[in-house]
């Protein structure tokens, strides 16, 4: 997907499910493929790459190799660089499934188990694939023609397409996968219906088939019409079109954590007074909200304002929201101190709250004036995905699995620098004496969220250990240090 908005579009990663409800799988041994798996894991994840000049697509496996077929229909997946045999066309079917046609050989791909081929001259049941997105389901949603973001409008009580930037909790969209279709869920746990109404319960008219056109997404309802922004506010509802044109196309962009800070003086850090970054406000607005953008290489953090500028260290050690692009002076180290954090600027000094509320990087050590409360504001509902899959309720116990291809949605409650996680039926997460994370607590238990690397969070329990998935796939609080198994997409 090309970049049209302010954030990076998500790579389109997905699983392909055949007519027997089995996933297309890329094996490391011999770079073979089959359709035998019953769930979507790493080996069943494919990345779509599209030729920008036409509708040709390439399917890249988790091993970085490309799906290919020869003229006799023999399937392989060992090419490190795509060649003509790797060129496919997506042929959408009436029910939303895909048929994959070899562009050079004009045959269709299908089959079951190890018996896959690309030799069918017409599309039958065997040649149709259901698409299951493998990306994290919480994102910002950009209307391609309007170049505006979808958000929950309080005034209209609708999903509207009117934001220049995806700012605040109401710009968070959660995609819910149900039996091959997708629902669009708002930050307050309601579903978009095709007539634009937001409803509590899922129903047939809240389920949409996902289609792809020119690397963009379209959502088709049960009546064959497509969701499109309508009217001056861009209200999201089904239009009249039975074919997706430009007005019906959307990008999904990554949703960075957005936070508010509270200084030692109990005031919120703000830019309401201009470019000066000061802890001097009593309430939270867009002017007190900052987007955390963590550098993938250095793991340092930048803080972006709703106007698009970054915090930056200036002369005399002050902090201003005046930088228009990332540079050394916009990078800050975050030190995680339990319920509090400290920020170290590029001059090696800690950021302190002065008596007048202004922030300045002048301290050599951390004291009360250098501590801040950090509050995540754009994840009231939480979906966690780890190295081996999503976090989901165990089917027969009060524990959690951390290796599932489906996910459960949890509620996140802030409590003085920590968070409480609520499951369904009003019960809370807690850690048992053996370290297992359980979901049937009557009283809330605090967890510390540490945003340590790009796109990932470490979650520390009250026993001082990080949550991680064990070898059996169970979520447990036993991580002494942070590693790949204790970092979570959120």
XYZ file of C-alpha atoms in Angstrom:
490
model
C 0.000 0.000 0.000
C 1.341 3.427 -0.853
C 1.518 6.118 1.753
C -1.301 8.657 1.616
C -1.740 9.505 5.309
C 0.546 10.586 8.133
C 1.464 7.077 9.311
C 2.837 4.038 7.513
C 0.216 1.818 5.867
C 0.155 -1.678 7.281
C 1.649 -4.425 5.149
C -1.178 -6.518 3.811
C -0.543 -9.884 5.444
C -3.120 -12.646 5.475
C -3.902 -16.340 5.502
C -5.638 -18.130 2.635
C -8.269 -20.727 3.565
C -9.298 -23.362 1.055
C -12.651 -25.079 0.535
C -11.820 -27.635 3.263
C -11.215 -24.828 5.789
C -7.453 -25.413 5.733
C -4.768 -22.730 5.495
C -2.167 -22.437 2.756
C 1.139 -23.217 4.503
C 4.767 -22.606 3.526
C 7.159 -25.217 4.917
C 10.838 -24.529 5.477
C 11.885 -28.037 4.429
C 12.220 -28.002 0.673
C 10.250 -24.722 0.478
C 7.108 -26.754 -0.197
C 3.510 -25.622 0.241
C 0.389 -27.430 1.375
C -3.095 -26.671 2.616
C -3.294 -28.712 5.815
C -3.190 -26.321 8.793
C -6.326 -25.607 10.830
C -5.228 -22.220 12.207
C -3.369 -19.090 11.167
C 0.176 -18.997 12.546
C 3.497 -17.778 11.197
C 3.832 -20.470 8.509
C 0.352 -19.657 7.212
C 1.018 -15.922 6.857
C 1.513 -14.461 3.388
C 2.468 -10.920 2.404
C 0.894 -9.347 -0.648
C 3.156 -7.347 -2.947
C 1.540 -5.553 -5.854
C 2.894 -4.287 -9.137
C 1.952 -0.598 -8.987
C 1.522 -0.400 -12.764
C -1.157 -3.112 -13.029
C -3.199 -5.585 -10.991
C -0.487 -8.269 -10.804
C 0.286 -9.502 -7.283
C 3.075 -11.561 -5.742
C 2.575 -13.776 -2.689
C 5.589 -13.900 -0.358
C 5.810 -16.516 2.372
C 7.105 -16.018 5.918
C 10.417 -17.413 4.622
C 10.742 -14.571 2.123
C 10.128 -16.870 -0.864
C 7.550 -16.338 -3.588
C 4.693 -18.590 -4.659
C 5.066 -19.672 -8.293
C 3.589 -22.009 -10.883
C 4.999 -23.374 -14.112
C 3.048 -23.925 -17.354
C 2.086 -27.441 -16.230
C 0.515 -26.159 -13.011
C 3.281 -27.357 -10.678
C 3.443 -25.173 -7.549
C 6.687 -24.109 -5.871
C 7.712 -21.522 -3.300
C 11.500 -21.292 -3.430
C 12.211 -18.141 -5.418
C 13.981 -15.381 -3.514
C 13.222 -12.860 -6.269
C 9.908 -12.916 -8.129
C 10.001 -13.937 -11.778
C 7.184 -14.220 -14.383
C 5.950 -17.531 -12.910
C 5.242 -15.666 -9.634
C 2.746 -13.300 -11.217
C -0.872 -13.828 -10.144
C -4.153 -11.988 -10.587
C -6.818 -11.819 -7.882
C -10.248 -12.642 -9.282
C -12.879 -11.693 -6.665
C -15.834 -14.082 -6.381
C -19.425 -13.086 -5.607
C -19.153 -14.283 -1.991
C -15.918 -12.368 -1.373
C -13.538 -15.260 -1.770
C -10.533 -14.989 -4.070
C -9.535 -17.019 -7.076
C -5.841 -16.756 -7.895
C -5.058 -16.876 -11.596
C -1.564 -17.278 -12.985
C -1.052 -14.239 -15.177
C 1.333 -15.858 -17.705
C -0.430 -19.249 -17.855
C -4.078 -18.169 -17.291
C -4.809 -21.157 -15.008
C -6.334 -21.112 -11.516
C -4.677 -22.182 -8.255
C -6.371 -24.614 -5.873
C -6.350 -27.982 -4.182
C -6.083 -29.583 -0.753
C -3.405 -30.934 1.580
C -0.239 -31.639 -0.466
C -2.191 -31.796 -3.704
C -2.021 -28.207 -4.881
C -1.819 -27.145 -8.494
C -2.491 -24.232 -10.806
C -4.003 -25.947 -13.814
C -7.780 -25.373 -13.648
C -9.197 -23.570 -16.662
C -12.282 -22.357 -14.778
C -12.983 -21.426 -11.170
C -14.661 -24.151 -9.161
C -15.089 -24.650 -5.423
C -11.555 -26.006 -5.134
C -10.056 -22.827 -6.626
C -11.673 -20.396 -4.175
C -9.827 -19.039 -1.121
C -11.114 -17.142 1.900
C -8.895 -14.263 3.043
C -8.060 -13.995 6.764
C -6.050 -10.870 7.596
C -2.985 -11.638 9.713
C -2.177 -8.072 10.758
C -3.020 -6.681 14.172
C -6.725 -5.768 13.988
C -6.512 -2.323 15.607
C -5.616 0.413 13.173
C -6.370 3.847 11.777
C -8.548 3.849 8.674
C -7.931 6.323 5.852
C -10.388 7.140 3.071
C -8.234 7.127 -0.062
C -10.063 9.817 -2.119
C -10.894 12.132 0.783
C -7.515 11.700 2.479
C -9.386 11.875 5.777
C -9.478 9.428 8.669
C -12.454 7.498 9.971
C -13.446 8.381 13.531
C -16.370 8.102 15.925
C -18.246 11.400 15.801
C -19.880 12.132 19.144
C -22.098 14.819 17.611
C -23.393 12.561 14.837
C -23.163 9.269 16.766
C -21.766 7.810 13.549
C -18.499 6.696 12.087
C -17.463 9.696 9.990
C -14.535 10.450 7.682
C -13.498 13.950 8.625
C -10.214 13.842 10.521
C -7.040 15.278 9.005
C -5.061 13.136 11.438
C -6.075 10.006 13.406
C -6.023 11.659 16.810
C -7.420 10.431 20.095
C -9.375 7.410 21.174
C -12.236 7.916 18.731
C -9.934 7.321 15.735
C -9.241 3.721 16.769
C -10.945 1.098 14.584
C -10.910 -2.615 15.438
C -11.486 -5.197 12.723
C -13.347 -8.227 14.058
C -13.048 -11.420 11.988
C -16.140 -13.645 11.983
C -16.498 -16.662 9.722
C -14.692 -15.187 6.750
C -16.144 -11.700 7.062
C -15.143 -8.534 8.914
C -16.928 -6.169 11.265
C -15.784 -2.614 12.020
C -15.830 -1.925 15.762
C -15.664 1.528 17.352
C -13.676 2.495 20.425
C -16.850 2.211 22.541
C -17.487 -1.396 21.476
C -20.190 -0.851 18.848
C -20.410 -2.296 15.356
C -20.953 -0.349 12.135
C -24.132 -1.450 10.341
C -24.472 -0.946 6.596
C -27.130 1.778 7.119
C -24.559 3.808 9.152
C -26.063 3.026 12.566
C -23.823 1.827 15.372
C -25.182 -1.201 17.209
C -24.134 -3.181 20.264
C -24.649 -6.672 18.849
C -23.203 -8.234 15.756
C -25.728 -9.085 13.019
C -25.657 -9.944 9.282
C -25.694 -6.271 8.258
C -22.586 -5.546 10.372
C -20.532 -8.160 8.494
C -18.565 -7.160 5.408
C -16.559 -9.053 2.844
C -13.045 -7.728 2.356
C -11.978 -6.980 -1.210
C -8.717 -5.695 -2.627
C -8.282 -3.223 -5.470
C -5.000 -1.553 -6.419
C -3.562 -2.416 -3.022
C -6.471 -0.765 -1.179
C -9.312 -2.327 0.805
C -13.050 -2.237 0.161
C -15.845 -3.544 2.400
C -18.847 -5.200 0.714
C -22.082 -5.717 2.664
C -24.511 -8.640 2.561
C -26.461 -6.958 -0.254
C -23.429 -6.536 -2.500
C -22.988 -2.797 -1.881
C -19.814 -1.135 -0.612
C -19.137 1.034 2.414
C -18.364 4.584 1.331
C -18.092 8.003 3.043
C -21.326 9.918 2.349
C -22.191 13.597 2.635
C -20.185 16.505 4.053
C -19.216 14.614 7.245
C -18.208 11.461 5.350
C -20.686 9.236 7.193
C -19.734 5.590 6.712
C -22.562 3.596 5.123
C -23.290 1.379 2.160
C -23.673 3.295 -1.076
C -25.263 2.374 -4.376
C -22.200 0.898 -6.038
C -21.940 -2.830 -6.645
C -18.345 -2.368 -7.827
C -15.650 -0.698 -5.696
C -14.462 2.554 -7.283
C -12.095 5.088 -5.753
C -14.679 6.420 -3.273
C -15.018 2.965 -1.707
C -11.296 2.385 -1.083
C -9.480 2.576 2.264
C -5.987 2.169 3.670
C -5.304 0.697 7.085
C -2.486 2.490 8.901
C -0.676 1.537 12.048
C -2.108 3.116 15.179
C 0.739 4.432 17.341
C 0.184 4.737 21.090
C -1.104 8.182 22.063
C -0.512 9.324 25.617
C -0.905 12.145 28.096
C 1.729 13.100 30.665
C 1.214 14.408 34.166
C 4.096 16.232 35.789
C 5.197 16.312 39.407
C 2.925 19.356 39.908
C -0.113 17.138 39.004
C -0.693 19.213 35.861
C -0.976 17.775 32.364
C 1.806 18.460 29.890
C 0.393 20.651 27.129
C 1.092 22.777 24.054
C -2.060 24.843 24.538
C 0.042 27.947 25.032
C 1.908 27.565 21.706
C 5.105 25.643 21.010
C 6.278 25.643 24.615
C 5.865 22.200 26.229
C 4.659 22.821 29.782
C 2.905 20.944 32.580
C 0.206 23.546 33.254
C -3.255 22.152 32.412
C -5.965 20.526 34.516
C -7.773 18.615 31.778
C -6.995 16.371 28.791
C -7.664 17.593 25.257
C -5.954 17.067 21.900
C -3.425 19.702 23.020
C -2.395 17.430 25.913
C -2.211 14.291 23.776
C 1.045 13.180 22.176
C 1.818 10.331 19.816
C 4.702 8.064 20.778
C 6.855 7.063 17.811
C 9.670 4.701 18.748
C 12.675 4.480 16.441
C 13.176 0.885 15.296
C 16.964 1.063 15.479
C 17.787 3.165 18.541
C 14.546 2.420 20.481
C 14.482 6.105 21.398
C 11.106 7.798 21.387
C 9.728 10.888 19.657
C 6.590 12.711 20.764
C 4.379 14.150 18.053
C 1.702 16.788 18.552
C -1.719 16.892 16.913
C -0.311 19.585 14.623
C 2.382 17.226 13.335
C 5.388 18.778 15.102
C 7.787 16.924 17.386
C 9.128 17.767 20.810
C 12.714 18.927 20.460
C 15.553 19.989 22.734
C 16.486 23.625 22.067
C 19.139 26.006 23.376
C 19.058 26.667 27.133
C 17.809 23.044 27.505
C 14.148 23.892 26.945
C 11.647 21.580 25.258
C 9.575 23.009 22.400
C 7.103 21.366 20.011
C 8.694 23.000 16.991
C 10.545 20.307 15.020
C 8.970 19.374 11.709
C 10.972 16.191 11.175
C 12.851 13.570 13.167
C 16.385 14.486 14.183
C 18.765 13.834 17.049
C 17.264 16.513 19.315
C 13.760 15.013 18.947
C 14.873 11.662 20.413
C 14.244 10.826 24.068
C 15.116 7.791 26.171
C 12.319 6.564 28.423
C 13.226 5.033 31.776
C 10.442 2.874 33.196
C 10.151 3.337 36.954
C 7.095 1.278 37.855
C 4.103 3.591 37.877
C 6.258 6.535 36.765
C 8.640 7.287 33.927
C 11.590 9.590 33.379
C 12.701 11.132 30.072
C 16.323 11.691 29.103
C 16.977 14.136 26.276
C 19.726 14.040 23.638
C 22.041 16.148 25.884
C 22.079 13.273 28.405
C 20.039 15.258 30.958
C 16.706 14.247 32.451
C 13.634 16.322 31.659
C 12.419 18.196 34.732
C 9.218 20.101 35.500
C 10.220 23.606 36.566
C 8.246 25.636 39.085
C 6.449 27.520 36.288
C 5.528 24.215 34.620
C 7.967 24.491 31.707
C 9.877 21.334 30.813
C 13.666 21.512 30.614
C 16.367 18.861 30.238
C 18.659 19.991 33.057
C 18.910 17.204 35.645
C 21.698 14.667 36.124
C 19.559 12.304 38.183
C 15.917 11.381 38.718
C 14.028 12.961 41.584
C 10.399 13.843 42.094
C 10.516 16.719 39.560
C 11.830 14.357 36.865
C 9.017 11.831 37.231
C 5.927 11.757 35.038
C 2.778 9.718 34.912
C 2.220 8.346 31.402
C -1.339 7.402 30.447
C -2.242 5.545 27.246
C -5.475 7.021 25.888
C -6.163 5.321 22.537
C -6.502 1.703 23.650
C -9.698 1.490 25.764
C -10.149 -1.920 24.175
C -7.124 -4.158 23.925
C -6.036 -6.909 21.543
C -2.639 -8.503 22.215
C -0.565 -10.484 19.736
C 2.744 -12.091 20.640
C 5.435 -14.073 18.878
C 3.220 -17.156 18.560
C -0.229 -15.648 18.113
C -3.036 -13.732 19.764
C -4.079 -13.752 23.430
C -7.422 -15.476 23.851
C -9.451 -17.106 26.630
C -8.678 -20.778 27.102
C -11.673 -22.840 26.078
C -12.076 -24.821 29.317
C -10.261 -22.911 32.081
C -9.788 -19.441 33.548
C -6.347 -19.025 31.953
C -5.304 -17.393 28.674
C -3.742 -18.836 25.539
C -1.021 -16.802 23.820
C -0.764 -18.755 20.578
C -4.162 -18.447 18.943
C -5.079 -17.326 15.431
C -8.233 -15.691 16.790
C -8.319 -13.030 19.475
C -10.432 -11.818 22.335
C -11.005 -8.143 23.032
C -10.351 -6.895 26.574
C -11.059 -3.596 28.322
C -8.155 -1.504 29.601
C -8.601 0.671 32.690
C -6.000 3.197 33.865
C -5.007 3.399 37.543
C -2.268 5.863 38.574
C 0.447 4.819 36.140
C -0.712 1.207 35.912
C -3.495 -0.620 34.071
C -6.208 -3.083 34.950
C -7.446 -5.520 32.329
C -11.066 -6.591 32.292
C -12.388 -9.704 30.613
C -15.988 -10.398 29.755
C -18.665 -10.589 32.455
C -16.905 -7.876 34.467
C -14.052 -10.093 35.704
C -10.418 -8.984 35.924
C -7.009 -10.397 35.057
C -4.799 -11.436 37.953
C -1.694 -13.557 38.443
C -1.984 -16.759 40.466
C 0.624 -17.968 42.932
C 2.078 -20.179 40.195
C 2.389 -17.222 37.819
C -0.516 -18.108 35.540
C -2.542 -15.170 34.251
C -6.184 -15.795 35.154
C -9.289 -13.975 33.980
C -11.948 -14.514 36.671
C -10.812 -12.068 39.347
C -13.421 -10.164 41.331
C -10.915 -7.435 42.214
C -8.689 -5.629 39.705
C -4.943 -6.192 39.762
C -2.466 -3.650 38.411
C -0.133 -4.292 35.462
C 2.626 -1.964 34.263
C 2.818 -1.270 30.523
C 6.298 -0.483 29.168
C 6.486 0.699 25.539
C 9.971 -0.598 24.904
C 10.303 -1.114 21.155
C 8.514 -0.089 17.993
C 4.978 -1.464 17.929
C 5.408 -3.615 21.046
C 4.719 -3.346 24.756
C 6.099 -5.261 27.715
C 3.562 -5.975 30.449
C 4.848 -6.411 33.994
C 2.723 -8.068 36.673
C 2.696 -7.351 40.391
C 5.209 -10.163 40.949
C 7.723 -8.073 38.993
C 7.786 -10.514 36.064
C 6.838 -9.880 32.434
C 3.919 -11.639 30.776
C 5.013 -14.159 28.176
C 3.720 -17.222 26.383
C 5.213 -20.456 27.712
C 6.117 -23.460 25.551
C 2.604 -24.808 25.837
C 1.113 -21.524 24.678
C -0.246 -20.410 28.064
C 0.116 -16.790 29.187
C 2.243 -16.679 32.321
C 4.027 -13.974 34.331
C 7.538 -15.408 34.591
C 9.703 -13.281 32.307
C 12.749 -11.905 34.093
C 13.916 -9.904 31.078
C 12.232 -8.668 27.951
C 12.584 -10.862 24.879
C 10.557 -11.654 21.774
C 8.181 -13.814 23.796
C 7.368 -11.046 26.291
C 6.695 -8.242 23.797
C 3.169 -7.709 22.533
C 1.601 -5.921 19.602
C -1.217 -3.872 21.047
